[in-house]
Tab-separated table of N, CA and C and ligand atoms in Angstrom:
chain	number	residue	atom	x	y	z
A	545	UNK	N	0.842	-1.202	0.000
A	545	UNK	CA	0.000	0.000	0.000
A	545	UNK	C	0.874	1.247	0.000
A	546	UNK	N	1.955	1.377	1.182
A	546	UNK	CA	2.583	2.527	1.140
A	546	UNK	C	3.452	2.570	-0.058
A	547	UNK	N	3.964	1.598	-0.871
A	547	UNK	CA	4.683	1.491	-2.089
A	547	UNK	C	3.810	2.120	-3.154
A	548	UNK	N	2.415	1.525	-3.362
A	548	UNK	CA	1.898	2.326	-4.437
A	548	UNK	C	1.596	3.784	-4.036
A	549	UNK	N	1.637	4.187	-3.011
A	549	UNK	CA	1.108	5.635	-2.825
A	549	UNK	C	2.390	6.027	-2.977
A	550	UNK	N	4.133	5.748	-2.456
A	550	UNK	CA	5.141	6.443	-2.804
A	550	UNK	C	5.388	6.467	-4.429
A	551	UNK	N	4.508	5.449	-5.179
A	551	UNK	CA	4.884	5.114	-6.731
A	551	UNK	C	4.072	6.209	-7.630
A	552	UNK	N	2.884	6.286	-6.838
A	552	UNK	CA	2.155	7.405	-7.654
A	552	UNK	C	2.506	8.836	-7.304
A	553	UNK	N	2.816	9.332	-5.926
A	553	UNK	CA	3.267	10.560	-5.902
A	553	UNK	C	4.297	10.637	-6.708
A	554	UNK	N	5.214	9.918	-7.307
A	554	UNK	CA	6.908	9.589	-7.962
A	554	UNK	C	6.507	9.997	-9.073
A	555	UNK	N	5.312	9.282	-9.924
A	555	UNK	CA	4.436	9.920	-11.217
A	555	UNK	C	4.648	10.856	-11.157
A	556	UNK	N	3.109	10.949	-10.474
A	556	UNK	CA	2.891	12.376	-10.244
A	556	UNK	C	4.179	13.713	-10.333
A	557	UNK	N	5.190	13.929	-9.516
A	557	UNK	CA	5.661	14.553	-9.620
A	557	UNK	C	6.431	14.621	-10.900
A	558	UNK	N	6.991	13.334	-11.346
A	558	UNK	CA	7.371	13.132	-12.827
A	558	UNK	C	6.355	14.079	-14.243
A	559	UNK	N	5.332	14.102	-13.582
A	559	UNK	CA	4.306	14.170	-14.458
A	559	UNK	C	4.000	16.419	-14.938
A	560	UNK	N	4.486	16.602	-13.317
A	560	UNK	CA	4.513	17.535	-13.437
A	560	UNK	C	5.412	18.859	-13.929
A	561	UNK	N	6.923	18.027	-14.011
A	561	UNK	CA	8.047	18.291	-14.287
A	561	UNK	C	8.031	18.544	-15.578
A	562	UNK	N	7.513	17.420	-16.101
A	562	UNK	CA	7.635	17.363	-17.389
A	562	UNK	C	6.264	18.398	-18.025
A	563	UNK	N	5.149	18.851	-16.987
A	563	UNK	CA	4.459	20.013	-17.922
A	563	UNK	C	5.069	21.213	-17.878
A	564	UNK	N	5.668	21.200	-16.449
A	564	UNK	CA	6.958	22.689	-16.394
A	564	UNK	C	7.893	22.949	-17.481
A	565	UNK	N	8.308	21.731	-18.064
A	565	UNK	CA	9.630	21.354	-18.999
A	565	UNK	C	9.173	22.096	-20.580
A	566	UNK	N	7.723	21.721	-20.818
A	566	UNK	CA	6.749	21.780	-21.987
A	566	UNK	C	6.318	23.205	-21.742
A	567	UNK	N	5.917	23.842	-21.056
A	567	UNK	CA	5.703	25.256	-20.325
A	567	UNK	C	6.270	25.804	-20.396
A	568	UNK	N	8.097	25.574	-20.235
A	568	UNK	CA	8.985	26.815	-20.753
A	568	UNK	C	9.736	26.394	-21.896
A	569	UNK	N	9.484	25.101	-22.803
A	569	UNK	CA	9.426	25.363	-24.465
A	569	UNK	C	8.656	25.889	-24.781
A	570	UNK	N	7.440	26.143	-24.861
A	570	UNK	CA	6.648	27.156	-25.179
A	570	UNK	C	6.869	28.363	-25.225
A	571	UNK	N	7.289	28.796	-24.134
A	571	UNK	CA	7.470	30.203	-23.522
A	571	UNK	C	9.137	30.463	-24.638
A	572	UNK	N	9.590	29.659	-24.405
A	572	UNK	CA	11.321	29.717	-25.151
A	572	UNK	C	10.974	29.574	-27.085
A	573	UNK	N	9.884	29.174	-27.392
A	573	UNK	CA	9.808	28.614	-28.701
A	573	UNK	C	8.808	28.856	-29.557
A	574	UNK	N	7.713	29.038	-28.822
A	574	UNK	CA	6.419	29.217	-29.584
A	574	UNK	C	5.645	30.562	-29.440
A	575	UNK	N	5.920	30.862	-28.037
A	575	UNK	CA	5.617	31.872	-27.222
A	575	UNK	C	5.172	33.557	-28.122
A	576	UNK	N	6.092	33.232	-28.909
A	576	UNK	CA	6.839	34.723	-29.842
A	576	UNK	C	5.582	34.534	-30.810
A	577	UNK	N	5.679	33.856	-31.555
A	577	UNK	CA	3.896	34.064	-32.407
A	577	UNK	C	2.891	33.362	-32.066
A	578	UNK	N	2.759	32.610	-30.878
A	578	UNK	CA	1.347	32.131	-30.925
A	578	UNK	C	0.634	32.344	-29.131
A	579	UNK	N	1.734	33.570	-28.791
A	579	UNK	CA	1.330	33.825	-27.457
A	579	UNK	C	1.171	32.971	-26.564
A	580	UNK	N	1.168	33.427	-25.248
A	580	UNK	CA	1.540	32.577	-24.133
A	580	UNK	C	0.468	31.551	-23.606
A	581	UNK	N	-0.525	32.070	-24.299
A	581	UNK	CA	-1.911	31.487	-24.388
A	581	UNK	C	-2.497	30.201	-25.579
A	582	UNK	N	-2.196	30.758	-26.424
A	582	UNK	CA	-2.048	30.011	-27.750
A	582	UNK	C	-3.302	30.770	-28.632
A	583	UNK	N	-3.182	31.487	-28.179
A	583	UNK	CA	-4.288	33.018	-29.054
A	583	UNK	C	-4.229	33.638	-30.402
A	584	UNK	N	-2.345	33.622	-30.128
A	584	UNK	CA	-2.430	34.368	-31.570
A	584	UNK	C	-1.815	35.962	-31.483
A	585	UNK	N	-2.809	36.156	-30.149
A	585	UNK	CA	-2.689	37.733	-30.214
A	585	UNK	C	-0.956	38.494	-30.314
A	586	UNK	N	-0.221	38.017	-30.934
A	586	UNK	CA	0.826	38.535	-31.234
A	586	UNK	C	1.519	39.193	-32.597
A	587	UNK	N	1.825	40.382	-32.984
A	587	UNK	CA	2.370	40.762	-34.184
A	587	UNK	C	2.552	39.803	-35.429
A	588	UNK	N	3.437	38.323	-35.176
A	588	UNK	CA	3.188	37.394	-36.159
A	588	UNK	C	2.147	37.156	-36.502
A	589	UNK	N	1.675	36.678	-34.899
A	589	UNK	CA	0.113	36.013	-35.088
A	589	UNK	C	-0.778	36.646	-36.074
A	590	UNK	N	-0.885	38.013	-35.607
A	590	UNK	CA	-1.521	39.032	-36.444
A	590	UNK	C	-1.232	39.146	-38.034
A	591	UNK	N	0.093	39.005	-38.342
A	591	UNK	CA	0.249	39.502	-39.840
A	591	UNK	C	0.476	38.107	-40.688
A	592	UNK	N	0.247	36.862	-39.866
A	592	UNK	CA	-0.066	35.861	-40.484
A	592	UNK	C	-0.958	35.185	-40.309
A	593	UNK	N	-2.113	35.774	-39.912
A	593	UNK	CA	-3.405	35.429	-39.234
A	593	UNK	C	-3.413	33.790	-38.236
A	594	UNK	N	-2.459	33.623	-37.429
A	594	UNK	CA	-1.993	32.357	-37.167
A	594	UNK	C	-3.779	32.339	-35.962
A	595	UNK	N	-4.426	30.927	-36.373
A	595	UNK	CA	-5.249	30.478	-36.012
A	595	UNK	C	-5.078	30.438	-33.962
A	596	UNK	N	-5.999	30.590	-33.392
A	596	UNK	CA	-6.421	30.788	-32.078
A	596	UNK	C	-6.466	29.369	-31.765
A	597	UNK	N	-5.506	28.620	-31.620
A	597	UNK	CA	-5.108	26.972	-31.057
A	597	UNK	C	-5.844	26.715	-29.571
A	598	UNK	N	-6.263	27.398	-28.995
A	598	UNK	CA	-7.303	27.625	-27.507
A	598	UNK	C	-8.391	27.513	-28.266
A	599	UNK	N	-9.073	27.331	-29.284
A	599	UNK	CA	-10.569	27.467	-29.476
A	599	UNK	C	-10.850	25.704	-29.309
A	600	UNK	N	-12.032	25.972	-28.744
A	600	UNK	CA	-12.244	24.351	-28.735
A	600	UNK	C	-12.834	23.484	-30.225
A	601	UNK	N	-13.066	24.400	-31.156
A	601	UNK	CA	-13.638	23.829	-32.413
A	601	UNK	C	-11.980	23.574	-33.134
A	602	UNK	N	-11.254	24.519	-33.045
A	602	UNK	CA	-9.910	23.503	-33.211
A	602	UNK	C	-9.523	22.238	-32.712
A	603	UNK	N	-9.289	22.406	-31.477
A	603	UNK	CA	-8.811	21.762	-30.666
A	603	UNK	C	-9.814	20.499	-30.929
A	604	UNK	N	-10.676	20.212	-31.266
A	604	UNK	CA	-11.396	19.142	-31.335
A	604	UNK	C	-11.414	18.563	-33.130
A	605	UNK	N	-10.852	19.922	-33.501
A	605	UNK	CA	-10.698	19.351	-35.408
A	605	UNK	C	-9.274	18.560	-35.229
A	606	UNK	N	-8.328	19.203	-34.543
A	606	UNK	CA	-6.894	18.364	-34.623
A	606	UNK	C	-6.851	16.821	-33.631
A	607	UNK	N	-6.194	16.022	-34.400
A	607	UNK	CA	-6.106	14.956	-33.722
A	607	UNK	C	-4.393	15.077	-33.279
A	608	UNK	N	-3.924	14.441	-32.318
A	608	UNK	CA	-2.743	14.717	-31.288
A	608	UNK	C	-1.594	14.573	-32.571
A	609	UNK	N	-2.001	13.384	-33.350
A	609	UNK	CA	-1.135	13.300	-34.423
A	609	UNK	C	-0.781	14.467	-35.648
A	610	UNK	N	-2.064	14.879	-35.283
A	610	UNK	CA	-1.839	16.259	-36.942
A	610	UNK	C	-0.909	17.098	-35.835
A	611	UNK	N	-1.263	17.473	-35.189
A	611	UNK	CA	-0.230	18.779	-34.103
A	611	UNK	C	0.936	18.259	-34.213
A	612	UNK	N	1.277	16.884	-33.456
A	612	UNK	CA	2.343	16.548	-33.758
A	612	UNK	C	3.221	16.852	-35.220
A	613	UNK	N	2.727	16.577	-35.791
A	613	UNK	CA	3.364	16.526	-37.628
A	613	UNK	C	3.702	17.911	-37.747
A	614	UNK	N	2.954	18.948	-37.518
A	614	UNK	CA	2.854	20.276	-37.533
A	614	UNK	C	4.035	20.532	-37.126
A	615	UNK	N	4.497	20.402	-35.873
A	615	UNK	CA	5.625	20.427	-35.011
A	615	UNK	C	6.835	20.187	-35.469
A	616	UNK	N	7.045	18.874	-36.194
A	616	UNK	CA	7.698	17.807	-36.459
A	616	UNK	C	8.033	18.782	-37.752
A	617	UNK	N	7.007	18.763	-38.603
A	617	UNK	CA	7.400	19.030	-40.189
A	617	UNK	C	7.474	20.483	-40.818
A	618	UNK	N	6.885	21.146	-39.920
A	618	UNK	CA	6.665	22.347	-40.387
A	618	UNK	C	4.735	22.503	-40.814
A	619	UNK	N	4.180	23.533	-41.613
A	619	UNK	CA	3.113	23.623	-41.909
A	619	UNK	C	3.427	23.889	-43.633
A	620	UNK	N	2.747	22.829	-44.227
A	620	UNK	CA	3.079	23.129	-45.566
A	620	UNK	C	2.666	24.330	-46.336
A	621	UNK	N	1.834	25.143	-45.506
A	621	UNK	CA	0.720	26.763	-46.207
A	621	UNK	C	1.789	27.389	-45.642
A	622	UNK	N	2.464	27.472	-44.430
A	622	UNK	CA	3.215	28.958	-44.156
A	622	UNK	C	4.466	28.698	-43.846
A	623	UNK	N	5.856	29.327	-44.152
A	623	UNK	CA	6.534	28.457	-43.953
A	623	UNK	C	7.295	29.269	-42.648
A	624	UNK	N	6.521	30.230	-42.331
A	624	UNK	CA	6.919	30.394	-41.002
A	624	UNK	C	7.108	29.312	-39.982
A	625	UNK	N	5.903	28.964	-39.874
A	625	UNK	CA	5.779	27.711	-38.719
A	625	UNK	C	6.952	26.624	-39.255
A	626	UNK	N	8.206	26.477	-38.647
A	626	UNK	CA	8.960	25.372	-39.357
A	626	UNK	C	9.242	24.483	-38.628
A	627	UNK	N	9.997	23.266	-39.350
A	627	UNK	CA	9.630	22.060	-38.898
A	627	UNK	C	10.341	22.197	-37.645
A	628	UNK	N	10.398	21.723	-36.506
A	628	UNK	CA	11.113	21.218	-35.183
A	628	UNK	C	11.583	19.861	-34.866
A	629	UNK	N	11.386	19.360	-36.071
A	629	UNK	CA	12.277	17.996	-35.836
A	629	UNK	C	13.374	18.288	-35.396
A	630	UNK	N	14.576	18.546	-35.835
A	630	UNK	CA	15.942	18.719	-35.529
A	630	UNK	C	16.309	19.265	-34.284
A	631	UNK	N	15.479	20.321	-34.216
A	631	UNK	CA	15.859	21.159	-32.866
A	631	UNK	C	14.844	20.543	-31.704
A	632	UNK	N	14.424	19.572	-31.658
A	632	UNK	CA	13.695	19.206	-30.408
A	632	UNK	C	13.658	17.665	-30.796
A	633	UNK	N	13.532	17.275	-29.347
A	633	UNK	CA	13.799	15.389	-29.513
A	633	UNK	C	11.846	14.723	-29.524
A	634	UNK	N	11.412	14.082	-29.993
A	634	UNK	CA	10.436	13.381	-29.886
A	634	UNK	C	9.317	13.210	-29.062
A	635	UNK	N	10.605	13.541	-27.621
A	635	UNK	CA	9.776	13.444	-26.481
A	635	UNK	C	9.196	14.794	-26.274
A	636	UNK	N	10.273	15.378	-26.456
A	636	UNK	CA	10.110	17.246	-26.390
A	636	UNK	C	8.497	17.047	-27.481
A	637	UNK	N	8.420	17.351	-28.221
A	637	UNK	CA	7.092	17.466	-29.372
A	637	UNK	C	5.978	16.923	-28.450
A	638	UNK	N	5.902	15.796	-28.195
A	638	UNK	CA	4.891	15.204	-27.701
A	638	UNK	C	4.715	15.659	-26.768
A	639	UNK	N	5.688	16.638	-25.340
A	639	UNK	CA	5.148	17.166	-24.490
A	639	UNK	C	4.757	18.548	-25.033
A	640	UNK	N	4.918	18.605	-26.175
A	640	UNK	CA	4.241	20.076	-26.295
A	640	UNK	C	3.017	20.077	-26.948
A	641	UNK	N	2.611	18.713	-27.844
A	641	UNK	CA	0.920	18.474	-28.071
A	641	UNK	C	0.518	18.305	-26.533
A	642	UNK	N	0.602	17.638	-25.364
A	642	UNK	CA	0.009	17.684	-24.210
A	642	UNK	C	-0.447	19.039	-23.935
A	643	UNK	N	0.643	19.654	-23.995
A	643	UNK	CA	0.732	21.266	-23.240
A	643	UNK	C	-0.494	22.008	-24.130
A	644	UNK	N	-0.191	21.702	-25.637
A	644	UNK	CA	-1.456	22.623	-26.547
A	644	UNK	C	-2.746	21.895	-25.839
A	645	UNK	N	-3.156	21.006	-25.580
A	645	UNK	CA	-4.087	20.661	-25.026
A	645	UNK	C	-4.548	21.028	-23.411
A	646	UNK	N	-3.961	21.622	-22.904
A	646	UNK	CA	-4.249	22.309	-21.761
A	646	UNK	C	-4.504	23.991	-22.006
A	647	UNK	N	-4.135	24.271	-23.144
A	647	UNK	CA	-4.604	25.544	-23.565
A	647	UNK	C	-6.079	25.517	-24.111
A	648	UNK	N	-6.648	24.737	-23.853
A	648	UNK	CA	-8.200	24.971	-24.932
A	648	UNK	C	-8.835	25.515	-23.590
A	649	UNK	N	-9.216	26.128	-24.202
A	649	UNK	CA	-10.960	27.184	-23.349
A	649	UNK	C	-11.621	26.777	-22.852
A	650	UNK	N	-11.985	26.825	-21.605
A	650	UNK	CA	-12.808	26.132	-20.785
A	650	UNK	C	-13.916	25.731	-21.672
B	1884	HEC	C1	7.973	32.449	-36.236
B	1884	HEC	C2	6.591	32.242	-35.759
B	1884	HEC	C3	6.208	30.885	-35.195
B	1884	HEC	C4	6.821	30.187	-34.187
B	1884	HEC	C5	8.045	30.563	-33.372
B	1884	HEC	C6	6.020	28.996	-33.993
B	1884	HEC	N1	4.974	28.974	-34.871
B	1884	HEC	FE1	3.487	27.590	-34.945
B	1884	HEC	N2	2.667	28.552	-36.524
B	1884	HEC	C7	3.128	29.725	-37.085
B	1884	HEC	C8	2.308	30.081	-38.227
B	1884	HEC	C9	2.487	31.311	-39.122
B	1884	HEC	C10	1.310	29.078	-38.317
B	1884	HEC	C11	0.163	28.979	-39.323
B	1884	HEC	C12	0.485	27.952	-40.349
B	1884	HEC	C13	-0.633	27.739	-41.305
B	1884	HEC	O1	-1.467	28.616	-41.501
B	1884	HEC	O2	-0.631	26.660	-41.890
B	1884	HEC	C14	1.573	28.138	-37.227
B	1884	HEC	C15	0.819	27.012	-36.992
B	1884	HEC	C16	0.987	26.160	-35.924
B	1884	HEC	C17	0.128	25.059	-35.602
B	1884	HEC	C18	-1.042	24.595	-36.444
B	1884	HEC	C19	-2.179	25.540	-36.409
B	1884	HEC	C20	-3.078	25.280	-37.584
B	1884	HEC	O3	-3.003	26.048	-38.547
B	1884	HEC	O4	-3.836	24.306	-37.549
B	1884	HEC	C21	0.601	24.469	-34.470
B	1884	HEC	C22	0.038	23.278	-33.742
B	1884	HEC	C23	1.771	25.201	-34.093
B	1884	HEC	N3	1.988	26.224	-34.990
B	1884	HEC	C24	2.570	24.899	-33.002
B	1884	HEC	C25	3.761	25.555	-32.701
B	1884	HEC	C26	4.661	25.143	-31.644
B	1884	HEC	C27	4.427	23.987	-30.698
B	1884	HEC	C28	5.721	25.999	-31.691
B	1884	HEC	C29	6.966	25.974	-30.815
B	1884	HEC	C30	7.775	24.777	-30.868
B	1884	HEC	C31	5.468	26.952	-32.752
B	1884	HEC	N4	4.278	26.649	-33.350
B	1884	HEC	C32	6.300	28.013	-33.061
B	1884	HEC	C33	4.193	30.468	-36.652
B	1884	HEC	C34	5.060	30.106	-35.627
């Protein structure tokens, strides 16, 4: 008993590290055009009309995999958004589809 409760707080805290970790790639990476929010409301955002990733009619059109790819490959319409394969490892990407998913709108 006391093993699984020390195993899940161990998660747990694992769990949280790693949204901190995803929280300041964002802030370090994405931050600059798609705001700290995932709004948009930023100068790029603005002069490349970059879509409001917090709306829940997005957020429910993308499946974890299209974001991912996005990430990964770039966006084939703008070539602002570029790919992050190289500069981020696998794991990195995938904690940052988690993280876009904690940005949707109540
Ligand atoms: C230099 C500006 C810039 C930076 C930095 C940037 N993006 Fe983007 N991003 C864009 C633009 C512009 C688009 C719109 C592309 C389009 O219309 O196809 C976009 C689109 C996206 C989309 C898809 C939205 C859609 O059109 O469906 C996702 C997801 C995304 N970015 C995630 C990220 C993540 C995660 C990072 C950080 C690792 C990041 N972006 C960094 C400019 C940027």
């Amino acid at each position: 008993m006391r093993s699984v409760l020390l195993l899940s707080l161990t998660l747990a805290t694992a769990a949280q590290a790693a949204d901190e970790a995803a929280a300041e790639l964002w802030t370090a990476k994405c931050k600059s055009c798609h705001g700290p929010d995932g709004r948009a409301q930023t100068q790029m955002g603005k002069k490349e009309s970059i879509v409001d990733i917090s709306q829940p009619a997005w957020q429910q059109a993308q499946t974890d995999a299209d974001i991912r790819e996005v990430i990964a490959d770039g966006s084939p319409r703008n070539k602002k958004m570029k790919a992050y394969k190289d500069k981020l490892t696998p794991e990195q990407i995938d904690s940052l589809v988690t993280y876009i998913r904690t940005l949707k709108k109540g």
